[in-house]
């Protein structure tokens, strides 16, 4: 079982268990109260399953447009962003759009080749749950997130940019 | 000049600490080279043929004496006592050891220097007009906006893993000194009919294997929206730029495939949906930055300097230097003094630590503590009183940097080429040296007049050969160094408008031993064909390739 680390109130916490069972593109749905499914499956079955009361997370690949989910976002519990390679920066824009444009309040989870050295950037664009591929611990994640004492730009987090800090 | 406050200093310090930890993780084997490579690149460290190269950012090409002294110190302590200034106003040190890099960066940080985002698929060091704040023809000080962009783009959370590198230039005068049309984003400050300040926004320029000039997607962006608009461009590019093929990953390929109009439409849509107030700098912050670029405390001086005129009359070498390298200042009685790092026989753009120290002293004493870097790999003392130019010239002559060849045939741009660069097909530096030697006679060089020769050791075009009046590109032919010549390229504009164009291929590639003589033959053909007062590129535009072809290939291909 890969470890899921969530950011909760400024702390990094290992989730005791991940409620989301992963569903493949087709075939029977896994049991349980919450399911993570690919976008294509969600587009076919998602709305009906939501009506039945299932909690749903959608897994977005880097080339998939978050705009395709815009309508359903208020009813989604989670969006998972796949980083097939850590160098693929598209998930960062997807996360930024989820938080900044669509004001998505659910969990934004980074999966795939998620590494500690990118974690602070992912957190700033709005990722609040990590499945690390390099065994990063909650303590290491917290250290990484507090490394920069200031930031120059507004992002999806609440950190004031340098220009706002200079005012106070 | 902008001075770092505590926040700026903390960000650079935190970055140094972060990179030190990353190097430690790499040296212990915790990070693989694959995982480490993007991290070291975004901290300016390349692996080259012989060693690591460290590329230090000089934001908008602006230095003070403390910074230049520190660069000299670093070059002396951790490298071989010299550095190489590049066409993107960075300084490269070519003989670095990985384990020293964190200490070097700490040392640089003490004076507000760093290597953040000088490489990698990031927003790179931003370039601007080396004459900013010193010439009469600028509509606003471009450094204000460049500094705003520098801060915004530093450790940007959304745009640190772009499809490819991303370069931005800002210019504020019609006479473009930044080659703004060969950038991923080129920004031209201008005023509209109502006098409102705005940017002409060009995208998709670039050289490399598919050279193309940037196209305008917005004629007049209100200046206060600069950051949000650039963010919109970056977001469209980050999402839709190609990532499957490194050679097709620059924004220019996306702009070409969509068409500039459609690309511009997508940017506008993205920009309109953005929360501008969150991204754009508020007026008070812009005013704070602007305050840092106030004019130096110029003295009231007569426009004509008796000492300057007397020195010209007494010393023909000084007179030539004054003609070639000294440029009119907006402030009466002052001048800009160009220091060409192009002494014939030397490596273009190279500067020894001793020379850096000497120039830093000149800047402190005679130029309000300012030095600028130019895209042509030269330096400028931007604010020198005319009375002091003779003393500056004398000192430059002592350190071997008084060559009066600005914009002449021996003022050559050359990339490091096969002498250093792992990607090179061919040497660039010795070609530059051979050509410079042929035009070392100052009488001859001045007679030939403005001639910009640019040399790249491979198709990546770091030497900007496509926009050289004479461009020279190293190619590999069955394992041997060959060179293609292009003629008629230009990256400048003047008061009459933009003149930039890409050069035309002269003919078959030439072997190493024939390049310098071919350039000489091209220049000979120009001197025969030119009308009085006509520059090389103007003659070329009038007469075309044929006379030059004949001059170069006549002997090699007898009819
Ligand atoms: S043009 Fe080619 S050879 Fe020259 S520095 Fe760039 S990559 Fe290296």
Coordinates of N, CA and C in Angstrom, one line a residue, chain A:
Chain A
X1 N 0.9 -1.2 0.0 CA 0.0 0.0 0.0 C 0.9 1.2 0.0
X2 N 0.8 2.1 -1.0 CA 1.6 3.3 -1.0 C 1.1 4.2 0.1
X3 N 2.0 5.0 0.7 CA 1.5 5.9 1.8 C 0.9 7.1 1.2
X4 N -0.2 7.5 1.8 CA -0.9 8.8 1.5 C -0.6 9.8 2.6
X5 N 0.0 10.9 2.2 CA 0.2 12.0 3.2 C -0.7 13.2 2.9
X6 N -1.4 13.6 3.9 CA -2.3 14.7 3.7 C -1.8 15.9 4.4
X7 N -2.0 17.1 3.9 CA -1.8 18.4 4.6 C -3.0 18.7 5.4
X8 N -2.9 18.8 6.7 CA -4.1 19.1 7.5 C -3.7 20.2 8.5
X9 N -4.3 21.4 8.3 CA -4.0 22.5 9.2 C -2.5 22.8 9.4
X10 N -1.8 22.7 8.2 CA -0.4 23.1 8.3 C 0.5 21.9 8.6
X11 N -0.1 20.8 9.0 CA 0.7 19.6 9.4 C 0.6 18.6 8.3
X12 N 1.7 17.8 8.1 CA 1.7 16.6 7.2 C 1.3 15.4 8.0
X13 N 0.3 14.7 7.6 CA -0.2 13.6 8.3 C -0.4 12.3 7.4
X14 N 0.1 11.2 7.9 CA -0.2 10.0 7.1 C -1.7 9.6 7.3
X15 N -2.3 9.3 6.2 CA -3.7 8.9 6.3 C -3.8 7.5 6.8
X16 N -4.6 7.2 7.8 CA -4.7 5.9 8.4 C -5.1 4.9 7.3
X17 N -6.1 5.3 6.6 CA -6.5 4.5 5.4 C -7.0 5.4 4.3
X18 N -6.8 5.0 3.1 CA -7.3 5.8 2.0 C -8.7 5.3 1.6
X19 N -9.7 6.1 1.8 CA -11.1 5.6 1.5 C -11.3 5.4 0.0
X20 N -10.5 5.9 -0.8 CA -10.7 5.8 -2.3 C -10.2 4.5 -2.8
X21 N -11.1 3.6 -3.3 CA -10.6 2.4 -4.0 C -10.5 2.8 -5.5
X22 N -9.5 2.3 -6.2 CA -9.2 2.7 -7.5 C -10.0 1.8 -8.5
X23 N -10.8 2.5 -9.4 CA -11.5 1.8 -10.4 C -10.8 1.8 -11.7
X24 N -10.8 0.7 -12.5 CA -10.2 0.8 -13.8 C -11.1 1.5 -14.8
X25 N -10.7 1.5 -16.0 CA -11.4 2.2 -17.1 C -12.8 1.6 -17.2
X26 N -12.9 0.2 -17.2 CA -14.2 -0.4 -17.2 C -14.2 -1.6 -16.4
X27 N -15.3 -2.4 -16.3 CA -15.4 -3.5 -15.5 C -16.1 -3.1 -14.2
X28 N -16.2 -4.1 -13.3 CA -17.0 -3.8 -12.1 C -16.3 -2.8 -11.2
X29 N -17.1 -2.0 -10.5 CA -16.6 -1.0 -9.5 C -16.1 -1.7 -8.3
X30 N -15.0 -1.3 -7.7 CA -14.7 -1.8 -6.4 C -15.7 -1.5 -5.3
X31 N -15.7 -2.3 -4.3 CA -16.6 -2.0 -3.1 C -16.1 -0.8 -2.4
X32 N -17.0 -0.2 -1.6 CA -16.5 0.8 -0.7 C -17.3 2.1 -0.9
X33 N -17.1 3.0 0.0 CA -17.9 4.3 0.0 C -17.3 5.3 -1.0
X34 N -16.1 5.1 -1.5 CA -15.5 6.1 -2.3 C -14.6 5.5 -3.4
X35 N -14.7 6.0 -4.6 CA -14.0 5.4 -5.7 C -13.3 6.5 -6.5
X36 N -12.0 6.1 -6.9 CA -11.2 7.0 -7.8 C -11.3 6.4 -9.2
X37 N -11.7 7.2 -10.2 CA -11.9 6.6 -11.5 C -11.3 7.6 -12.6
X38 N -10.9 7.0 -13.7 CA -10.4 7.8 -14.8 C -11.5 8.7 -15.3
X39 N -11.0 9.8 -15.9 CA -12.0 10.8 -16.5 C -13.0 10.2 -17.4
X40 N -12.5 9.3 -18.3 CA -13.4 8.7 -19.3 C -14.5 7.9 -18.7
X41 N -14.2 7.2 -17.6 CA -15.3 6.4 -16.9 C -16.2 7.4 -16.2
X42 N -15.6 8.4 -15.6 CA -16.5 9.4 -14.9 C -17.5 10.0 -15.9
X43 N -17.0 10.3 -17.1 CA -17.9 11.0 -18.0 C -19.1 10.1 -18.4
X44 N -18.9 8.8 -18.4 CA -20.0 7.9 -18.7 C -20.9 7.6 -17.5
X45 N -20.3 7.3 -16.3 CA -21.1 6.8 -15.2 C -21.1 7.8 -14.0
X46 N -20.2 8.7 -14.0 CA -20.1 9.5 -12.8 C -21.3 10.2 -12.3
X47 N -22.0 10.9 -13.1 CA -23.2 11.7 -12.6 C -24.2 10.7 -12.0
X48 N -24.4 9.6 -12.6 CA -25.4 8.7 -12.0 C -25.0 8.1 -10.7
X49 N -23.7 7.8 -10.6 CA -23.1 7.3 -9.3 C -23.2 8.3 -8.2
X50 N -22.9 9.5 -8.6 CA -23.0 10.6 -7.6 C -24.4 10.7 -7.1
X51 N -25.4 10.6 -8.0 CA -26.8 10.6 -7.6 C -27.1 9.5 -6.6
X52 N -26.4 8.4 -6.7 CA -26.6 7.3 -5.8 C -25.9 7.5 -4.5
X53 N -25.1 8.6 -4.4 CA -24.5 8.9 -3.1 C -23.1 8.4 -3.0
X54 N -22.5 7.8 -4.0 CA -21.1 7.4 -4.0 C -20.2 8.6 -3.9
X55 N -19.1 8.6 -3.1 CA -18.1 9.6 -3.2 C -17.1 9.3 -4.3
X56 N -16.9 10.3 -5.1 CA -16.0 10.0 -6.3 C -14.8 11.0 -6.4
X57 N -13.7 10.4 -6.7 CA -12.5 11.2 -7.1 C -12.2 10.9 -8.6
X58 N -11.7 11.8 -9.3 CA -11.4 11.6 -10.7 C -9.9 11.8 -10.9
X59 N -9.4 10.8 -11.6 CA -7.9 10.8 -11.9 C -7.7 11.5 -13.3
X60 N -7.0 12.6 -13.2 CA -6.7 13.3 -14.5 C -5.3 13.0 -14.9
X61 N -5.2 12.7 -16.2 CA -3.8 12.6 -16.8 C -3.4 14.0 -17.2
X62 N -2.1 14.2 -17.4 CA -1.6 15.5 -17.7 C -2.2 16.2 -18.9
X63 N -2.6 15.4 -19.9 CA -3.1 16.0 -21.1 C -4.6 16.2 -21.1
X64 N -5.2 15.7 -20.0 CA -6.7 15.9 -19.9 C -7.0 17.3 -19.3
X65 N -8.1 17.8 -19.9 CA -8.4 19.2 -19.6 C -9.3 19.3 -18.3
X66 N -8.9 20.0 -17.4 CA -9.7 20.2 -16.2 C -11.1 20.8 -16.5
X67 N -11.1 21.6 -17.6 CA -12.3 22.2 -18.0 C -13.5 21.2 -18.2
X68 N -13.1 20.0 -18.7 CA -14.1 18.9 -18.9 C -14.8 18.5 -17.6
X69 N -14.2 18.8 -16.5 CA -14.8 18.5 -15.2 C -15.6 19.6 -14.5
X70 N -15.4 20.8 -15.2 CA -15.8 22.0 -14.5 C -17.2 21.9 -13.8
X71 N -18.1 21.4 -14.6 CA -19.5 21.3 -14.2 C -19.7 20.5 -13.0
X72 N -18.9 19.4 -12.9 CA -19.1 18.4 -11.8 C -18.3 18.6 -10.6
X73 N -17.4 19.6 -10.7 CA -16.4 19.7 -9.6 C -17.1 19.9 -8.2
X74 N -18.1 20.7 -8.1 CA -18.7 20.9 -6.8 C -19.2 19.6 -6.1
X75 N -19.4 18.6 -6.9 CA -19.9 17.3 -6.4 C -18.8 16.3 -6.2
X76 N -17.6 16.6 -6.6 CA -16.4 15.7 -6.5 C -15.8 15.8 -5.1
X77 N -15.3 14.7 -4.6 CA -14.6 14.7 -3.3 C -13.1 14.9 -3.5
X78 N -12.6 14.5 -4.6 CA -11.2 14.5 -4.8 C -10.9 14.5 -6.3
X79 N -9.8 15.2 -6.7 CA -9.2 15.1 -8.0 C -7.8 14.7 -7.8
X80 N -7.4 13.6 -8.5 CA -6.0 13.1 -8.4 C -5.3 13.5 -9.7
X81 N -4.1 14.1 -9.6 CA -3.4 14.5 -10.8 C -2.2 13.5 -11.0
X82 N -2.1 12.9 -12.1 CA -1.0 12.0 -12.4 C 0.2 12.7 -12.9
X83 N 1.3 12.5 -12.3 CA 2.6 13.0 -12.9 C 3.4 11.8 -13.4
X84 N 3.2 11.4 -14.7 CA 3.9 10.2 -15.2 C 5.4 10.4 -15.1
X85 N 5.9 11.6 -15.3 CA 7.3 11.9 -15.0 C 7.3 13.1 -14.1
X86 N 8.3 13.2 -13.2 CA 8.3 14.4 -12.3 C 8.5 15.7 -13.1
X87 N 9.2 15.5 -14.3 CA 9.5 16.7 -15.0 C 8.3 17.3 -15.8
X88 N 7.2 16.5 -15.8 CA 6.0 17.0 -16.6 C 5.2 18.0 -15.8
X89 N 5.3 19.2 -16.2 CA 4.7 20.3 -15.3 C 3.3 20.6 -15.6
X90 N 2.6 19.9 -16.4 CA 1.2 20.2 -16.7 C 0.3 20.1 -15.5
X91 N 0.5 19.2 -14.6 CA -0.3 19.0 -13.4 C -0.3 20.3 -12.5
X92 N 0.8 21.0 -12.6 CA 0.8 22.3 -11.8 C -0.2 23.3 -12.3
X93 N -0.4 23.4 -13.6 CA -1.4 24.3 -14.1 C -2.8 23.8 -13.8
X94 N -2.9 22.5 -13.9 CA -4.2 21.9 -13.6 C -4.6 22.2 -12.2
X95 N -3.7 22.0 -11.3 CA -4.0 22.2 -9.9 C -4.3 23.7 -9.6
X96 N -3.5 24.6 -10.3 CA -3.8 26.0 -10.1 C -5.2 26.4 -10.6
X97 N -5.6 25.8 -11.7 CA -6.9 26.1 -12.2 C -8.0 25.5 -11.3
X98 N -7.8 24.3 -10.8 CA -8.8 23.8 -9.9 C -9.0 24.7 -8.7
X99 N -8.0 25.2 -8.1 CA -8.1 26.0 -6.9 C -8.5 27.5 -7.3
X100 N -7.8 28.0 -8.2 CA -7.9 29.5 -8.4 C -9.1 29.8 -9.3
X101 N -9.4 29.0 -10.3 CA -10.5 29.3 -11.2 C -11.8 28.7 -10.7
X102 N -11.7 27.4 -10.3 CA -12.9 26.7 -10.0 C -13.2 26.7 -8.5
X103 N -12.3 27.2 -7.7 CA -12.4 27.3 -6.3 C -12.8 25.9 -5.7
X104 N -12.1 24.9 -6.3 CA -12.4 23.5 -5.8 C -12.0 23.3 -4.4
X105 N -12.8 22.8 -3.6 CA -12.6 22.7 -2.1 C -12.2 21.3 -1.7
X106 N -12.3 20.3 -2.6 CA -12.0 18.9 -2.2 C -10.5 18.7 -2.2
X107 N -10.2 17.4 -2.1 CA -8.7 17.1 -2.0 C -8.1 17.1 -3.4
X108 N -6.9 17.7 -3.5 CA -6.2 17.6 -4.8 C -4.9 16.7 -4.5
X109 N -4.9 15.6 -5.1 CA -3.9 14.6 -4.8 C -2.9 14.4 -5.9
X110 N -1.6 14.4 -5.6 CA -0.6 14.2 -6.6 C -0.2 12.7 -6.5
X111 N -0.2 12.0 -7.7 CA 0.2 10.6 -7.8 C 1.1 10.5 -9.0
X112 N 1.8 9.3 -9.0 CA 2.8 9.1 -10.1 C 4.2 9.3 -9.6
X113 N 5.0 9.9 -10.4 CA 6.4 10.2 -9.9 C 6.5 11.4 -9.1
X114 N 5.9 11.4 -7.9 CA 5.9 12.5 -7.0 C 7.1 12.4 -6.1
X115 N 7.9 13.5 -6.1 CA 9.2 13.5 -5.4 C 9.3 14.6 -4.4
X116 N 10.1 14.5 -3.4 CA 10.1 15.5 -2.4 C 10.6 16.8 -2.9
X117 N 11.5 16.8 -3.9 CA 12.1 18.1 -4.3 C 11.1 19.0 -5.1
X118 N 10.0 18.4 -5.4 CA 9.0 19.3 -6.1 C 7.8 19.6 -5.2
X119 N 7.8 19.0 -4.0 CA 6.6 19.1 -3.1 C 6.2 20.5 -2.8
X120 N 7.1 21.4 -2.5 CA 6.7 22.7 -2.1 C 6.0 23.4 -3.2
X121 N 6.4 23.2 -4.5 CA 5.8 23.8 -5.6 C 4.4 23.2 -5.8
X122 N 4.3 21.9 -5.7 CA 2.9 21.3 -5.8 C 2.0 21.8 -4.7
X123 N 2.5 22.0 -3.5 CA 1.7 22.5 -2.4 C 1.2 23.9 -2.7
X124 N 2.1 24.7 -3.3 CA 1.7 26.1 -3.5 C 0.6 26.2 -4.6
X125 N 0.6 25.3 -5.6 CA -0.4 25.4 -6.6 C -1.7 24.7 -6.2
X126 N -1.7 24.0 -5.0 CA -3.0 23.6 -4.5 C -3.1 22.1 -4.2
X127 N -2.0 21.4 -4.3 CA -2.0 19.9 -4.0 C -2.0 19.8 -2.4
X128 N -2.9 19.0 -1.9 CA -2.9 18.9 -0.4 C -2.9 17.4 0.0
X129 N -2.6 16.5 -1.0 CA -2.4 15.1 -0.6 C -1.3 14.5 -1.6
X130 N -0.4 13.8 -1.0 CA 0.8 13.3 -1.8 C 0.9 11.8 -1.6
X131 N 1.1 11.1 -2.8 CA 1.5 9.7 -2.7 C 2.9 9.7 -3.3
X132 N 3.9 9.8 -2.4 CA 5.3 9.9 -2.8 C 5.9 8.7 -3.4
X133 N 6.7 8.8 -4.5 CA 7.4 7.7 -5.1 C 8.7 7.5 -4.5
X134 N 9.2 8.4 -3.6 CA 10.5 8.3 -3.1 C 10.6 8.1 -1.6
X135 N 9.4 7.7 -1.0 CA 9.4 7.4 0.4 C 9.5 8.6 1.4
X136 N 9.2 9.8 0.8 CA 9.3 11.0 1.7 C 8.3 10.8 2.9
X137 N 8.9 11.2 4.1 CA 8.1 11.1 5.3 C 7.4 12.4 5.6
X138 N 6.4 12.4 6.5 CA 5.7 13.6 6.8 C 6.7 14.7 7.3
X139 N 7.7 14.3 8.1 CA 8.6 15.2 8.7 C 9.4 15.9 7.5
X140 N 9.9 15.0 6.6 CA 10.6 15.6 5.4 C 9.8 16.5 4.6
X141 N 8.5 16.2 4.5 CA 7.6 17.0 3.7 C 7.4 18.4 4.4
X142 N 7.2 18.3 5.7 CA 7.0 19.6 6.4 C 8.3 20.5 6.3
X143 N 9.5 19.8 6.4 CA 10.7 20.6 6.3 C 10.8 21.3 4.9
X144 N 10.4 20.5 3.9 CA 10.5 21.1 2.5 C 9.5 22.2 2.4
X145 N 8.3 22.1 2.9 CA 7.3 23.1 2.8 C 7.6 24.4 3.5
X146 N 8.5 24.3 4.6 CA 8.8 25.5 5.3 C 10.1 26.1 4.9
X147 N 10.7 25.6 3.9 CA 12.1 26.0 3.5 C 12.1 27.4 3.1
X148 N 11.2 27.8 2.3 CA 11.3 29.2 1.8 C 10.4 30.1 2.8
X149 N 11.1 31.1 3.3 CA 10.5 31.9 4.3 C 9.6 32.9 3.7
X150 N 9.8 33.2 2.4 CA 9.0 34.2 1.6 C 8.7 33.6 0.2
X151 N 7.7 34.1 -0.4 CA 7.4 33.8 -1.8 C 7.1 35.1 -2.5
X152 N 7.4 35.0 -3.8 CA 7.3 36.3 -4.6 C 5.9 36.4 -5.3
X153 N 5.2 35.3 -5.4 CA 3.9 35.3 -6.1 C 2.8 34.8 -5.3
X154 N 1.6 35.3 -5.6 CA 0.4 34.7 -5.1 C 0.2 33.4 -5.8
X155 N -0.3 32.3 -5.1 CA -0.6 31.1 -5.8 C -1.9 30.6 -5.2
X156 N -2.1 29.2 -5.1 CA -3.3 28.7 -4.5 C -3.4 28.7 -3.0
X157 N -2.2 28.8 -2.4 CA -2.1 28.8 -1.0 C -2.4 30.2 -0.4
X158 N -2.4 30.3 0.9 CA -2.7 31.6 1.5 C -1.5 32.4 1.7
X159 N -0.3 32.0 1.2 CA 0.9 32.7 1.6 C 0.9 34.1 0.9
X160 N 1.2 35.2 1.7 CA 1.2 36.5 1.1 C 2.5 36.6 0.2
X161 N 2.3 37.2 -1.0 CA 3.5 37.4 -1.8 C 4.4 38.5 -1.2
X162 N 5.6 38.6 -1.7 CA 6.6 39.6 -1.1 C 6.0 41.0 -1.1
X163 N 5.3 41.4 -2.2 CA 4.8 42.8 -2.2 C 3.8 43.0 -1.1
X164 N 3.0 42.0 -0.7 CA 2.0 42.2 0.4 C 2.8 42.2 1.7
X165 N 3.8 41.4 1.9 CA 4.5 41.4 3.1 C 5.2 42.8 3.3
X166 N 5.7 43.4 2.2 CA 6.4 44.6 2.3 C 5.5 45.8 2.8
X167 N 4.2 45.6 2.6 CA 3.2 46.6 3.0 C 3.1 46.7 4.5
X168 N 3.2 45.5 5.1 CA 2.8 45.4 6.5 C 4.0 45.8 7.4

